[in-house]
Coordinates of C-alpha atoms in Angstrom, one line a residue:
Chain A
X1 CA 0.0 0.0 0.0
X2 CA 1.2 3.5 -0.8
X3 CA 0.5 4.7 2.7
X4 CA 2.7 2.1 4.3
X5 CA 6.0 3.2 5.8
X6 CA 8.8 1.7 3.7
X7 CA 11.8 -0.3 4.8
X8 CA 15.2 0.9 3.6
X9 CA 15.1 -1.6 0.7
X10 CA 11.6 -0.4 -0.2
X11 CA 9.5 -3.1 1.3
X12 CA 6.5 -2.2 3.4
X13 CA 6.6 -2.1 7.2
X14 CA 3.7 -3.5 8.9
X15 CA 2.6 -3.4 12.5
X16 CA 2.9 -6.8 14.2
X17 CA 1.7 -7.5 17.7
X18 CA 2.6 -10.7 19.4
X19 CA 0.2 -11.7 22.2
X20 CA 2.0 -13.9 24.7
X21 CA -0.3 -15.7 27.2
X22 CA 1.5 -18.9 28.3
X23 CA 3.9 -19.7 31.1
X24 CA 7.4 -20.5 29.9
X25 CA 8.2 -24.2 30.5
X26 CA 5.0 -26.1 30.9
X27 CA 4.3 -25.9 27.2
X28 CA 6.3 -24.9 24.1
X29 CA 4.2 -21.8 23.2
X30 CA 6.5 -19.2 24.8
X31 CA 9.7 -20.4 23.2
X32 CA 8.0 -20.8 19.8
X33 CA 6.6 -17.2 20.1
X34 CA 10.0 -15.8 21.0
X35 CA 11.5 -17.4 17.9
X36 CA 8.8 -16.0 15.6
X37 CA 9.2 -12.6 17.2
X38 CA 13.0 -12.7 16.5
X39 CA 12.3 -13.6 12.8
X40 CA 9.8 -10.7 12.5
X41 CA 12.2 -8.3 14.0
X42 CA 15.0 -9.5 11.7
X43 CA 12.8 -8.4 8.8
X44 CA 12.6 -4.9 10.3
X45 CA 8.9 -4.9 11.0
X46 CA 7.2 -2.7 13.6
X47 CA 7.0 -5.2 16.4
X48 CA 5.1 -5.0 19.7
X49 CA 4.9 -7.6 22.4
X50 CA 2.1 -8.0 24.9
X51 CA 2.5 -10.2 27.9
X52 CA -0.9 -11.1 29.5
X53 CA -2.3 -13.9 31.6
X54 CA 0.5 -16.5 32.4
X55 CA 2.6 -14.9 29.6
X56 CA 3.9 -12.5 32.2
X57 CA 5.9 -15.4 33.7
X58 CA 8.0 -15.6 30.5
X59 CA 9.9 -12.5 31.5
X60 CA 10.1 -13.1 35.3
X61 CA 13.5 -12.4 36.8
X62 CA 15.6 -15.1 38.5
X63 CA 14.7 -18.1 36.3
X64 CA 17.2 -20.9 36.9
X65 CA 16.4 -24.0 34.9
X66 CA 19.4 -26.1 35.8
X67 CA 17.3 -28.3 38.0
X68 CA 14.7 -29.2 35.3
X69 CA 17.4 -29.6 32.6
X70 CA 15.7 -27.2 30.1
X71 CA 17.1 -24.2 28.4
X72 CA 16.5 -20.9 30.2
X73 CA 15.5 -18.7 27.4
X74 CA 14.5 -15.6 29.5
X75 CA 17.9 -13.8 28.8
X76 CA 16.9 -13.8 25.1
X77 CA 14.1 -11.2 25.8
X78 CA 16.9 -8.8 26.8
X79 CA 18.3 -9.2 23.2
X80 CA 15.1 -7.9 21.7
X81 CA 16.3 -4.3 22.2
X82 CA 19.2 -5.0 19.7
X83 CA 16.6 -5.8 17.1
X84 CA 14.8 -2.5 17.9
X85 CA 12.0 -4.4 19.5
X86 CA 11.3 -1.9 22.3
X87 CA 7.5 -1.9 22.6
X88 CA 6.9 -4.4 25.4
X89 CA 3.6 -4.2 27.3
X90 CA 2.3 -6.0 30.3
X91 CA -1.4 -6.2 31.1
X92 CA -2.2 -4.6 34.4
X93 CA -5.0 -6.9 35.4
X94 CA -2.8 -10.0 34.8
X95 CA 0.0 -8.4 36.8
X96 CA -2.1 -7.7 39.8
X97 CA -3.7 -11.2 39.8
X98 CA -0.3 -12.7 40.0
X99 CA 1.1 -10.5 42.8
X100 CA 3.8 -9.2 40.4
X101 CA 5.1 -5.6 39.7
X102 CA 7.0 -4.1 36.8
X103 CA 10.2 -4.5 38.8
X104 CA 9.9 -8.3 38.6
X105 CA 10.9 -8.6 34.9
X106 CA 14.1 -9.0 33.1
X107 CA 13.2 -6.3 30.6
X108 CA 11.7 -2.9 30.8
X109 CA 7.9 -3.0 30.2
X110 CA 5.1 -0.6 30.1
X111 CA 2.0 -1.6 32.1
X112 CA -1.2 -1.1 30.2
X113 CA -4.8 -1.8 31.1
X114 CA -6.8 -4.4 29.2
X115 CA -8.7 -1.4 27.7
X116 CA -5.4 0.2 26.4
X117 CA -4.3 -3.1 25.0
X118 CA -7.6 -3.5 23.2
X119 CA -6.9 -0.2 21.5
X120 CA -3.3 -1.2 20.7
X121 CA -4.6 -4.4 19.1
X122 CA -7.0 -2.4 16.9
X123 CA -4.1 -0.4 15.5
X124 CA -2.2 -3.5 14.2
X125 CA -1.9 -4.9 10.7
X126 CA -1.1 -8.4 12.1
X127 CA -1.9 -9.9 15.5
X128 CA -0.3 -13.3 16.4
X129 CA -1.4 -15.0 19.6
X130 CA 0.6 -17.7 21.4
Chain B
X1 CA -2.7 -40.9 53.0
X2 CA -3.3 -39.6 49.5
X3 CA -0.7 -37.4 47.7
X4 CA -2.3 -35.0 45.2
X5 CA -0.1 -33.5 42.5
X6 CA -1.1 -30.4 40.5
X7 CA 0.9 -29.5 37.4
X8 CA -1.3 -26.8 35.8
X9 CA -1.2 -23.1 36.4
X10 CA -4.1 -22.1 38.7
X11 CA -4.7 -19.1 36.4
X12 CA -5.2 -21.2 33.3
X13 CA -6.9 -24.4 34.4
X14 CA -9.2 -25.4 37.2
X15 CA -7.1 -28.4 38.3
X16 CA -6.0 -26.7 41.6
X17 CA -9.6 -25.7 42.4
X18 CA -10.9 -29.2 42.0
X19 CA -8.0 -30.6 44.0
X20 CA -8.6 -28.1 46.8
X21 CA -12.3 -29.0 46.8
X22 CA -11.7 -32.8 47.0
X23 CA -8.6 -33.2 49.0
X24 CA -9.3 -34.6 52.4
X25 CA -7.8 -33.2 55.7
X26 CA -4.6 -35.1 56.4
X27 CA -3.6 -35.5 52.8
X28 CA -0.8 -33.7 51.0
X29 CA -0.7 -31.6 47.9
X30 CA 2.5 -31.3 45.8
X31 CA 2.6 -28.4 43.3
X32 CA 4.8 -29.2 40.3
X33 CA 5.6 -27.7 36.8
X34 CA 3.2 -24.7 36.2
X35 CA 1.3 -25.7 39.3
X36 CA 4.0 -24.0 41.4
X37 CA 2.6 -20.6 40.5
X38 CA -0.1 -21.4 43.0
X39 CA 2.6 -21.4 45.7
X40 CA 3.4 -17.7 45.2
X41 CA 2.5 -14.6 47.3
X42 CA -0.2 -12.0 46.8
X43 CA -2.0 -13.7 43.9
X44 CA -5.7 -14.1 43.2
X45 CA -5.4 -17.7 44.5
X46 CA -3.1 -17.2 47.5
X47 CA -5.9 -17.0 50.0
X48 CA -7.5 -20.2 48.7
X49 CA -4.3 -22.1 49.1
X50 CA -3.6 -20.6 52.6
X51 CA -7.1 -21.7 53.5
X52 CA -6.4 -25.4 53.3
X53 CA -2.9 -25.3 54.9
X54 CA -4.0 -26.1 58.4
X55 CA -5.6 -29.4 57.3
X56 CA -3.4 -30.2 54.3
X57 CA 0.3 -30.0 53.9
X58 CA 1.2 -28.1 50.7
X59 CA 4.5 -28.8 49.0
X60 CA 6.1 -27.3 45.9
X61 CA 8.9 -28.8 43.8
X62 CA 11.9 -26.6 44.3
X63 CA 13.4 -27.3 40.8
X64 CA 10.2 -26.1 39.1
X65 CA 10.0 -23.1 41.4
X66 CA 13.5 -22.0 40.6
X67 CA 13.1 -22.7 36.9
X68 CA 10.3 -20.2 36.9
X69 CA 12.1 -17.6 39.0
X70 CA 9.6 -17.8 41.8
X71 CA 12.0 -18.8 44.6
X72 CA 11.7 -15.5 46.4
X73 CA 7.9 -15.4 46.2
X74 CA 6.9 -18.7 47.8
X75 CA 4.3 -18.3 50.6
X76 CA 5.1 -19.0 54.2
X77 CA 3.9 -22.5 55.1
X78 CA 4.6 -24.1 51.8
X79 CA 7.3 -26.7 52.0
X80 CA 9.8 -26.9 49.2
X81 CA 11.0 -30.4 48.2
X82 CA 13.5 -31.5 45.6
X83 CA 13.2 -34.5 43.3
X84 CA 14.4 -36.9 46.1
X85 CA 11.8 -35.4 48.4
X86 CA 9.1 -36.0 45.7
X87 CA 10.1 -39.6 45.6
X88 CA 9.9 -39.8 49.4
X89 CA 6.4 -38.3 49.4
X90 CA 5.2 -40.8 46.8
X91 CA 6.8 -43.7 48.8
X92 CA 5.2 -42.5 52.0
X93 CA 1.7 -42.1 50.4
X94 CA -0.8 -44.9 50.0
X95 CA -1.8 -43.5 46.6
X96 CA -1.1 -40.6 44.3
X97 CA -3.8 -38.6 42.5
X98 CA -2.5 -36.5 39.6
X99 CA -4.7 -33.5 38.8
X100 CA -3.9 -32.8 35.2

């Protein structure tokens, strides 16, 4: 579309929002989402991440997976900044239900209400939910 | 004595609710995998878990707690056990009920 912002090589830039709702190790959703996010970011798209429900636990500080013999992928979220993925949002209602605060995360996040996230979702070209 | 295990997040599935409703006084509950989030402070289910603690001993698997970064948030009164402790609990119990 003519109105789309263009990438340096002339391709269109679309707004992608990734909705992360699953805890990190009980299922494979969180890790799969992270991989897809990194791919989207590598293609220089306009990427936002929302962490809601148990998705908040993906970015919890202090994860030590040595005892369960799984890869701790939480440090990878800190690498998102290098891909210019800087729009990270946490849903306020999910945060409060879990007794967590914005200081409990490995990355800087902006806390948004469900209502604000609803508006954010409306602005997107693509919403991918994991 | 029955040992109940719960491996689902209390915010995503009702396994913990059903377990709390049907576990008898004198039995034990062991929270494992995503079930360990039920062991943490100041959540929407904390009071429910605290409510059974006088009658039921609630354990959480330490390896799963640490993997999820929840080691500083475990509620008072919840006993952490390691894998060897898990084995002991199973061996001591007459039966195990896994709430999936």
